[in-house]
Short mmCIF file of C-alpha atoms in Angstrom, two decimals:
data_model
loop_
_atom_site.label_atom_id
_atom_site.label_comp_id
_atom_site.label_asym_id
_atom_site.label_seq_id
_atom_site.Cartn_x
_atom_site.Cartn_y
_atom_site.Cartn_z
CA MET A 1 0.00 0.00 0.00
CA ALA A 2 2.95 2.30 0.72
CA ASP A 3 4.03 2.06 -2.94
CA ARG A 4 0.58 2.93 -4.34
CA ARG A 5 0.72 5.83 -6.78
CA PRO A 6 -1.35 8.81 -5.64
CA THR A 7 -4.60 9.28 -7.53
CA LEU A 8 -6.61 12.30 -8.58
CA GLU A 9 -8.95 11.51 -5.67
CA ASP A 10 -5.98 11.73 -3.29
CA VAL A 11 -5.09 15.15 -4.70
CA ALA A 12 -8.68 16.38 -4.36
CA ALA A 13 -8.91 15.17 -0.76
CA ARG A 14 -5.57 16.77 0.15
CA ALA A 15 -6.64 20.10 -1.37
CA GLY A 16 -10.13 19.96 0.14
CA VAL A 17 -11.90 20.19 -3.23
CA GLY A 18 -13.96 17.91 -5.43
CA ARG A 19 -12.46 15.56 -7.99
CA GLY A 20 -13.79 17.65 -10.87
CA THR A 21 -12.22 20.82 -9.48
CA ALA A 22 -8.87 19.10 -9.05
CA SER A 23 -9.10 17.82 -12.62
CA ARG A 24 -9.85 21.31 -13.95
CA VAL A 25 -6.77 22.75 -12.23
CA ILE A 26 -4.49 19.96 -13.47
CA ASN A 27 -5.79 20.43 -17.01
CA GLY A 28 -5.30 24.19 -16.85
CA SER A 29 -8.90 25.38 -16.79
CA ALA A 30 -9.41 29.07 -16.06
CA ARG A 31 -12.70 28.32 -14.25
CA VAL A 32 -11.16 28.11 -10.78
CA SER A 33 -10.09 30.72 -8.25
CA GLU A 34 -6.42 31.50 -7.65
CA ARG A 35 -6.77 30.19 -4.07
CA THR A 36 -8.20 26.87 -5.30
CA ARG A 37 -5.55 26.57 -8.00
CA ALA A 38 -2.79 27.13 -5.44
CA ALA A 39 -4.30 24.53 -3.06
CA VAL A 40 -4.50 21.88 -5.77
CA LEU A 41 -0.98 22.60 -7.04
CA ARG A 42 0.35 22.29 -3.49
CA ALA A 43 -1.41 18.92 -3.17
CA VAL A 44 0.08 17.77 -6.50
CA ARG A 45 3.53 18.73 -5.29
CA ASP A 46 3.18 17.30 -1.79
CA LEU A 47 1.88 13.96 -3.08
CA ASP A 48 4.24 13.81 -6.10
CA TYR A 49 1.16 13.18 -8.23
CA VAL A 50 1.80 12.69 -11.94
CA PRO A 51 -1.28 12.60 -14.22
CA ASP A 52 -1.33 9.55 -16.44
CA ALA A 53 -1.50 11.68 -19.54
CA ALA A 54 -0.23 8.98 -21.90
CA ALA A 55 -3.07 6.65 -20.96
CA ARG A 56 -5.63 9.41 -21.42
CA ALA A 57 -4.13 10.27 -24.80
CA LEU A 58 -4.42 6.67 -25.96
CA ALA A 59 -8.02 6.47 -24.79
CA GLY A 60 -8.96 9.69 -26.55
CA GLY A 61 -6.96 9.11 -29.71
CA ARG A 62 -4.95 12.30 -29.22
CA PRO A 63 -1.43 12.66 -30.61
CA GLY A 64 0.68 13.22 -27.50
CA THR A 65 1.43 15.37 -24.51
CA VAL A 66 3.21 18.57 -23.63
CA ALA A 67 4.91 18.23 -20.24
CA LEU A 68 4.73 21.35 -18.08
CA VAL A 69 7.49 21.11 -15.46
CA LEU A 70 7.68 23.35 -12.40
CA ALA A 71 11.20 22.99 -11.05
CA GLU A 72 11.82 24.03 -7.46
CA GLU A 73 14.37 23.45 -4.75
CA PRO A 74 13.63 22.19 -1.22
CA GLY A 75 12.00 24.82 0.96
CA ARG A 76 10.74 26.96 -1.94
CA ARG A 77 7.28 27.10 -3.50
CA PHE A 78 6.52 28.15 -7.05
CA GLU A 79 3.38 30.21 -6.42
CA GLN A 80 3.87 33.38 -8.45
CA PRO A 81 0.56 35.06 -9.38
CA TYR A 82 1.30 34.94 -13.11
CA LEU A 83 1.39 31.11 -13.10
CA GLY A 84 -2.36 30.78 -13.66
CA GLN A 85 -2.26 33.13 -16.65
CA LEU A 86 0.70 31.27 -18.14
CA MET A 87 -1.12 27.94 -17.73
CA ASP A 88 -4.22 29.39 -19.43
CA GLY A 89 -2.14 30.20 -22.50
CA ILE A 90 -0.32 26.87 -22.47
CA THR A 91 -3.45 24.75 -22.23
CA ALA A 92 -5.31 26.81 -24.85
CA ALA A 93 -2.50 26.37 -27.36
CA ALA A 94 -2.05 22.67 -26.55
CA ASP A 95 -5.77 22.05 -26.94
CA ALA A 96 -5.78 23.84 -30.29
CA ALA A 97 -2.94 21.55 -31.41
CA GLY A 98 -4.73 18.42 -30.13
CA ALA A 99 -2.19 17.71 -27.40
CA LEU A 100 -2.66 17.11 -23.69
CA VAL A 101 -0.74 18.90 -20.94
CA SER A 102 0.80 16.86 -18.13
CA LEU A 103 1.91 18.65 -14.99
CA HIS A 104 5.11 17.71 -13.13
CA TYR A 105 6.91 19.01 -10.04
CA THR A 106 10.55 18.39 -9.28
CA ARG A 107 12.35 19.51 -6.13
CA SER A 108 15.75 17.81 -5.99
CA ARG A 109 18.60 16.76 -8.28
CA GLY A 110 17.54 13.12 -7.93
CA ASP A 111 13.96 14.01 -8.90
CA ARG A 112 15.25 15.87 -11.94
CA ALA A 113 17.30 12.91 -13.21
CA THR A 114 14.33 10.57 -12.81
CA LEU A 115 11.98 13.01 -14.52
CA ALA A 116 14.36 13.56 -17.45
CA ARG A 117 14.40 9.81 -18.08
CA ARG A 118 10.62 9.57 -17.77
CA LEU A 119 10.04 12.40 -20.23
CA ARG A 120 11.90 10.55 -22.98
CA GLU A 121 8.77 8.48 -23.67
CA PRO A 122 7.64 8.68 -27.32
CA ARG A 123 4.23 10.21 -26.58
CA THR A 124 5.79 13.28 -24.93
CA ASP A 125 6.14 16.02 -27.55
CA GLY A 126 8.49 17.98 -25.32
CA VAL A 127 8.84 20.00 -22.15
CA LEU A 128 7.82 23.48 -21.10
CA LEU A 129 10.14 24.40 -18.24
CA LEU A 130 9.36 26.87 -15.46
CA SER A 131 12.18 27.25 -12.96
CA ALA A 132 13.08 29.81 -10.32
CA LEU A 133 16.69 28.58 -10.16
CA PRO A 134 19.33 30.75 -11.83
CA ARG A 135 21.00 27.71 -13.40
CA GLU A 136 18.42 24.98 -13.76
CA PRO A 137 20.13 21.54 -13.97
CA LEU A 138 17.07 19.91 -15.54
CA ALA A 139 17.61 21.89 -18.75
CA GLY A 140 20.96 20.17 -19.34
CA LEU A 141 19.54 16.75 -18.44
CA LEU A 142 16.71 17.15 -20.93
CA ASP A 143 19.10 18.35 -23.62
CA ARG A 144 21.36 15.32 -23.15
CA ALA A 145 18.30 13.05 -23.21
CA GLY A 146 17.23 14.56 -26.53
CA VAL A 147 13.97 16.00 -25.17
CA PRO A 148 12.84 19.22 -26.92
CA THR A 149 12.50 21.95 -24.29
CA VAL A 150 11.23 25.52 -24.21
CA ALA A 151 11.79 27.58 -21.07
CA ALA A 152 9.76 30.42 -19.60
CA GLY A 153 12.28 33.25 -19.44
CA ARG A 154 15.93 33.46 -20.42
CA PRO A 155 18.13 31.15 -18.33
CA GLY A 156 19.96 32.91 -15.51
CA GLY A 157 23.54 33.90 -16.29
CA VAL A 158 22.93 33.92 -20.07
CA GLU A 159 23.21 37.28 -21.82
CA PRO A 160 20.84 38.16 -24.69
CA GLY A 161 22.37 36.85 -27.89
CA GLY A 162 25.02 34.89 -25.99
CA ALA A 163 25.70 31.17 -25.80
CA GLY A 164 22.65 29.37 -24.45
CA ASP A 165 20.26 32.19 -25.42
CA ALA A 166 17.80 29.96 -27.27
CA GLY A 167 14.68 27.90 -26.77
CA HIS A 168 12.81 30.28 -24.47
CA VAL A 169 10.00 32.83 -24.42
CA ASP A 170 10.44 35.98 -22.36
CA ALA A 171 8.98 39.42 -21.80
CA ASP A 172 10.85 42.58 -22.77
CA ASN A 173 12.02 43.11 -19.21
CA ARG A 174 14.61 45.76 -19.98
CA GLY A 175 12.38 47.80 -22.28
CA GLY A 176 9.40 47.62 -19.94
CA SER A 177 11.42 48.75 -16.94
CA GLU A 178 13.01 51.56 -18.91
CA ARG A 179 9.59 52.88 -20.00
CA ALA A 180 8.29 52.74 -16.42
CA VAL A 181 11.18 54.78 -15.05
CA GLU A 182 11.08 57.23 -17.95
CA TYR A 183 7.42 57.82 -17.14
CA LEU A 184 8.30 58.63 -13.53
CA ILE A 185 11.01 61.01 -14.68
CA GLY A 186 8.53 62.68 -17.02
CA ARG A 187 6.15 63.19 -14.09
CA GLY A 188 8.81 65.18 -12.29
CA ARG A 189 9.96 62.55 -9.81
CA ARG A 190 13.50 63.36 -8.69
CA ARG A 191 14.67 60.51 -6.42
CA ILE A 192 13.52 57.28 -8.09
CA ALA A 193 14.39 54.10 -6.23
CA THR A 194 13.99 50.49 -7.31
CA ILE A 195 13.20 47.26 -5.53
CA ALA A 196 15.16 44.93 -7.78
CA GLY A 197 14.74 41.19 -8.13
CA PRO A 198 17.54 38.68 -7.45
CA PRO A 199 20.39 39.68 -9.81
CA GLU A 200 21.24 36.04 -10.57
CA ARG A 201 17.85 35.59 -12.22
CA SER A 202 17.47 37.02 -15.71
CA ALA A 203 14.23 38.90 -14.95
CA GLY A 204 15.87 40.54 -11.93
CA ALA A 205 19.00 41.49 -13.84
CA ASP A 206 17.13 42.77 -16.91
CA ARG A 207 14.63 44.88 -14.97
CA LEU A 208 17.47 46.44 -13.01
CA ALA A 209 19.33 47.14 -16.27
CA GLY A 210 16.25 48.89 -17.68
CA TYR A 211 15.99 51.04 -14.54
CA ARG A 212 19.62 52.08 -14.82
CA ARG A 213 19.36 52.80 -18.54
CA ALA A 214 16.40 55.12 -17.96
CA LEU A 215 18.19 57.01 -15.17
CA ASP A 216 20.99 57.78 -17.63
CA GLY A 217 23.49 58.86 -14.98
CA ARG A 218 21.03 60.12 -12.38
CA PRO A 219 21.62 58.86 -8.81
CA GLU A 220 20.57 55.26 -8.18
CA SER A 221 18.72 54.01 -5.10
CA VAL A 222 18.63 50.20 -5.14
CA ALA A 223 17.45 47.57 -2.69
CA PHE A 224 17.12 43.91 -3.63
CA GLY A 225 14.08 41.73 -2.98
CA ASP A 226 13.18 38.13 -3.73
CA PHE A 227 9.94 38.52 -5.75
CA THR A 228 7.84 38.00 -2.60
CA GLU A 229 5.59 40.45 -0.76
CA PRO A 230 7.63 40.31 2.48
CA GLY A 231 10.74 40.87 0.38
CA GLY A 232 9.15 44.01 -1.07
CA THR A 233 8.21 45.25 2.40
CA HIS A 234 11.73 44.77 3.79
CA ALA A 235 13.33 46.37 0.72
CA MET A 236 11.02 49.39 0.96
CA ARG A 237 11.98 49.80 4.62
CA ARG A 238 15.68 49.78 3.71
CA LEU A 239 15.15 52.32 0.93
CA LEU A 240 13.30 54.75 3.19
CA ALA A 241 15.93 54.43 5.89
CA ARG A 242 18.75 55.27 3.47
CA TRP A 243 16.96 57.71 1.14
CA PRO A 244 14.11 59.33 3.11
CA ASP A 245 13.69 61.92 0.33
CA LEU A 246 12.75 59.34 -2.33
CA ASP A 247 9.57 60.21 -4.20
CA ALA A 248 9.12 57.20 -6.53
CA VAL A 249 9.75 53.47 -6.51
CA PHE A 250 9.91 51.03 -9.40
CA ALA A 251 9.38 47.50 -8.07
CA ALA A 252 10.51 44.62 -10.28
CA SER A 253 7.28 42.68 -9.62
CA ASP A 254 3.71 43.46 -8.60
CA VAL A 255 4.07 41.22 -5.56
CA MET A 256 7.04 43.23 -4.30
CA ALA A 257 5.15 46.43 -5.14
CA ALA A 258 2.31 45.25 -2.90
CA GLY A 259 4.82 44.81 -0.07
CA ALA A 260 6.21 48.29 -0.74
CA LEU A 261 2.73 49.81 -0.57
CA ARG A 262 2.19 48.13 2.78
CA GLU A 263 5.38 49.65 4.22
CA LEU A 264 4.68 53.10 2.76
CA ALA A 265 1.26 53.08 4.44
CA ARG A 266 2.81 51.97 7.71
CA GLN A 267 5.23 54.90 7.59
CA GLY A 268 2.51 57.42 6.69
CA ARG A 269 3.69 58.07 3.13
CA ARG A 270 0.82 58.91 0.76
CA VAL A 271 0.72 57.18 -2.62
CA PRO A 272 1.13 58.70 -5.15
CA ASP A 273 1.30 62.18 -3.55
CA ASP A 274 4.46 61.54 -1.53
CA VAL A 275 5.78 58.44 -3.28
CA ALA A 276 4.74 57.07 -6.68
CA VAL A 277 4.89 53.28 -7.13
CA VAL A 278 5.11 51.24 -10.34
CA GLY A 279 5.21 47.45 -10.51
CA PHE A 280 5.89 44.87 -13.20
CA GLU A 281 3.85 41.94 -14.63
CA ASP A 282 0.30 43.35 -14.39
CA THR A 283 -1.01 40.83 -11.91
CA ALA A 284 -2.75 43.67 -10.07
CA VAL A 285 -6.10 42.70 -11.59
CA ARG A 286 -5.88 39.28 -9.92
CA ARG A 287 -4.18 40.58 -6.79
CA PRO A 288 -5.81 43.96 -6.03
CA THR A 289 -3.89 46.67 -4.21
CA LEU A 290 -5.13 49.90 -2.71
CA PRO A 291 -4.71 52.16 -4.54
CA MET A 292 -4.76 50.18 -7.78
CA LEU A 293 -1.23 49.62 -9.02
CA THR A 294 0.34 51.28 -12.03
CA THR A 295 2.43 48.54 -13.62
CA VAL A 296 4.22 47.19 -16.66
CA HIS A 297 2.00 44.68 -18.45
CA GLN A 298 3.65 41.51 -19.67
CA PRO A 299 1.46 39.37 -21.98
CA THR A 300 1.71 36.26 -19.79
CA GLU A 301 -1.07 34.27 -21.42
CA ARG A 302 0.33 34.99 -24.89
CA MET A 303 3.76 33.92 -23.66
CA GLY A 304 2.28 30.55 -22.63
CA ARG A 305 0.69 30.08 -26.05
CA THR A 306 3.96 31.02 -27.76
CA MET A 307 5.89 28.47 -25.69
CA VAL A 308 3.63 25.66 -26.92
CA GLU A 309 3.75 26.86 -30.52
CA MET A 310 7.55 27.03 -30.38
CA LEU A 311 7.78 23.56 -28.87
CA LEU A 312 5.37 21.85 -31.27
CA GLY A 313 6.91 23.64 -34.24
CA SER A 314 10.33 22.21 -33.43
CA ALA A 315 11.70 19.24 -35.33
CA GLY A 316 13.87 18.27 -32.38
CA PRO A 317 16.04 19.66 -29.59
CA ASP A 318 17.84 21.98 -31.99
CA VAL A 319 18.64 25.58 -31.14
CA ARG A 320 15.63 27.86 -31.67
CA ALA A 321 15.69 31.64 -31.69
CA PRO A 322 14.25 33.08 -28.46
CA VAL A 323 10.99 35.01 -28.57
CA VAL A 324 10.74 38.27 -26.64
CA CYS A 325 7.20 39.61 -26.16
CA ASP A 326 6.47 43.33 -25.98
CA THR A 327 5.47 44.97 -22.70
CA GLY A 328 3.51 48.17 -22.04
CA LEU A 329 2.82 50.55 -19.18
CA VAL A 330 -0.66 50.38 -17.60
CA LEU A 331 -1.57 53.58 -15.75
CA ARG A 332 -3.73 53.21 -12.67
CA ARG A 333 -3.68 55.09 -9.35
CA THR A 334 -0.20 54.71 -7.78
CA ALA A 335 1.80 56.87 -10.21
#
């Protein structure tokens, strides 16, 4: 009994939802709340549940599967707000192509080696890889196993156009950040700070580079966060302690911006009168802030669709040109 593979019913029970709801989450349906989606994904991870997508494909006469892999490390959880939007795009594109999506979690080097071997099966069209690690070891394992792979975002430590800059879909992080800071400059803000993401991750490095390019020699005010709300709160506290005259903040994610807004309110700073705040990703619609957050929109759902189209259009694990999707500033109430 100890070796029994977990079932969909086990996942549903662990998440406290019905079997149908669990199935909708695993198959990427948009008809669930973010809280329910997160609960089911936690249950999938905790139970190491792997949907038997190959069997369902055979039963339905469908051509194969696209494996969506969320790669973590022990003690971390991949629960970024944009994940649901990305999955919406992935499942829509896979369904249009007649392919199923199988969801996989991996949390250790041993898990990654096992998963790479498992994903060599003929009915797997390839892998869509989401990883928060700056240098994801699974990417190399899949490449050596001959499994076509498309990543969400440029791999950490790889410069645009450099070696390894292929097979991924990303947002225009540098351009979006630059436009956000230029907007703040145009509004007369004089001391513009940034809550930057981890510099070892490409999104963190690129959004910081865009901030610096827009400042064009003006004084920098930088504090680093970890793309979490508490990280944004702590970074905002450090910025205010060092630069109490700051009058604008560009946060490298909406989640960190939400943490910054919390700290600004705690310290009695009015937004946007005293301090303007701009985020990045445009998850504010799904995660409301007060006031509503001005942010850089990244087309997350379209990025998911593009990942599938890139993967299914590949003849094999050959190098493919990266795709960088445009971003745009969305003006709301914080700037």
